[in-house]
């Protein structure tokens, strides 16, 4: 019997024209509640040049979140490695591990996190190294494990730092498997990412050390409310915001649900929203947990991670509480217990360890 953990991915979205400081304060508030409720991880993202998304430097936000939480694991979801040197990233995550020992994950992606102009602005005098992603991962792991000594990594990690590969493509699934790293499937980013990615990852898994086991994180969208009426209002709001922020890129923050309930999607918008709707979980706490259960079964996932973006902070906090209650979480996920969402039987079930 494998235990499924429940975690959160946060992009620090802006509500309306609120300052970024408010988005970051909301992220910290959500992380504090997640810590108390027993969620397993809290990851923050890296996006650039999008006025709606304030999370561009995950490592800095994590230092603030770490100071306000006590147990929940903290991670970059992720650092877009092609923009940076592996040595610099090793310094960053090692510093975090010294600040918050035993709590740091390094989620690493190959995507640009922005447009071409962003990629070149971050790269300065060199080309973004997208084609060298696998090589950079090897170098990064070498520094963190002490296999590369020159130049010296200071500070050195005080505890092992799990490296997770983020992706939504067959290439990323194979790479994560071959490198023996946990694999996070960003289905909330690409709803076309299917369960075949998890199967491909497991088929190609080569243990990085004798105790390593494959570990699949399925990242999706989930939002719960006290009743079906409020849940439907929030569901509609999420998709209207998706249309304006990502499809139209209008540069505005989240709109309140009271302003979006009568919005009519055009044909193209309805098609895009339909794709998103197939991979999301909305409803009461019990309904959301049931849907997440089905997703985990489909992907043979070891862990579910979700976004829960709302205009009102109170809706996000209530959603986390409702999901935790429906899942039977007891607030001890990172204090010694498994923090399980539910049990899932799998033919190859084995104790899950984080490599």
PDB file of C-alpha atoms in Angstrom, residues 84-94 136-144 150-154:
ATOM      1  CA  UNK A  84      21.700  29.916 -14.816  1.00  0.00           C
ATOM      2  CA  UNK A  85      24.974  28.203 -14.055  1.00  0.00           C
ATOM      3  CA  UNK A  86      24.703  24.915 -12.203  1.00  0.00           C
ATOM      4  CA  UNK A  87      27.261  26.187  -9.703  1.00  0.00           C
ATOM      5  CA  UNK A  88      25.146  29.230  -8.839  1.00  0.00           C
ATOM      6  CA  UNK A  89      22.017  27.105  -8.417  1.00  0.00           C
ATOM      7  CA  UNK A  90      23.977  24.742  -6.163  1.00  0.00           C
ATOM      8  CA  UNK A  91      24.926  27.706  -3.972  1.00  0.00           C
ATOM      9  CA  UNK A  92      21.304  28.845  -3.812  1.00  0.00           C
ATOM     10  CA  UNK A  93      19.729  25.537  -2.811  1.00  0.00           C
ATOM     11  CA  UNK A  94      22.598  24.690  -0.467  1.00  0.00           C
ATOM     12  CA  UNK A 136      23.566  20.999 -16.180  1.00  0.00           C
ATOM     13  CA  UNK A 137      21.557  18.598 -14.025  1.00  0.00           C
ATOM     14  CA  UNK A 138      24.531  16.257 -13.793  1.00  0.00           C
ATOM     15  CA  UNK A 139      26.841  19.104 -12.829  1.00  0.00           C
ATOM     16  CA  UNK A 140      24.401  20.415 -10.239  1.00  0.00           C
ATOM     17  CA  UNK A 141      24.057  16.983  -8.683  1.00  0.00           C
ATOM     18  CA  UNK A 142      27.826  16.635  -8.701  1.00  0.00           C
ATOM     19  CA  UNK A 143      28.270  19.819  -6.688  1.00  0.00           C
ATOM     20  CA  UNK A 144      25.543  18.957  -4.183  1.00  0.00           C
ATOM     21  CA  UNK A 150      36.563  22.535  -7.814  1.00  0.00           C
ATOM     22  CA  UNK A 151      35.414  25.167  -7.400  1.00  0.00           C
ATOM     23  CA  UNK A 152      34.379  24.397  -3.837  1.00  0.00           C
ATOM     24  CA  UNK A 153      30.689  24.668  -3.000  1.00  0.00           C
ATOM     25  CA  UNK A 154      30.193  26.984  -0.034  1.00  0.00           C
TER      26      UNK A 154
END
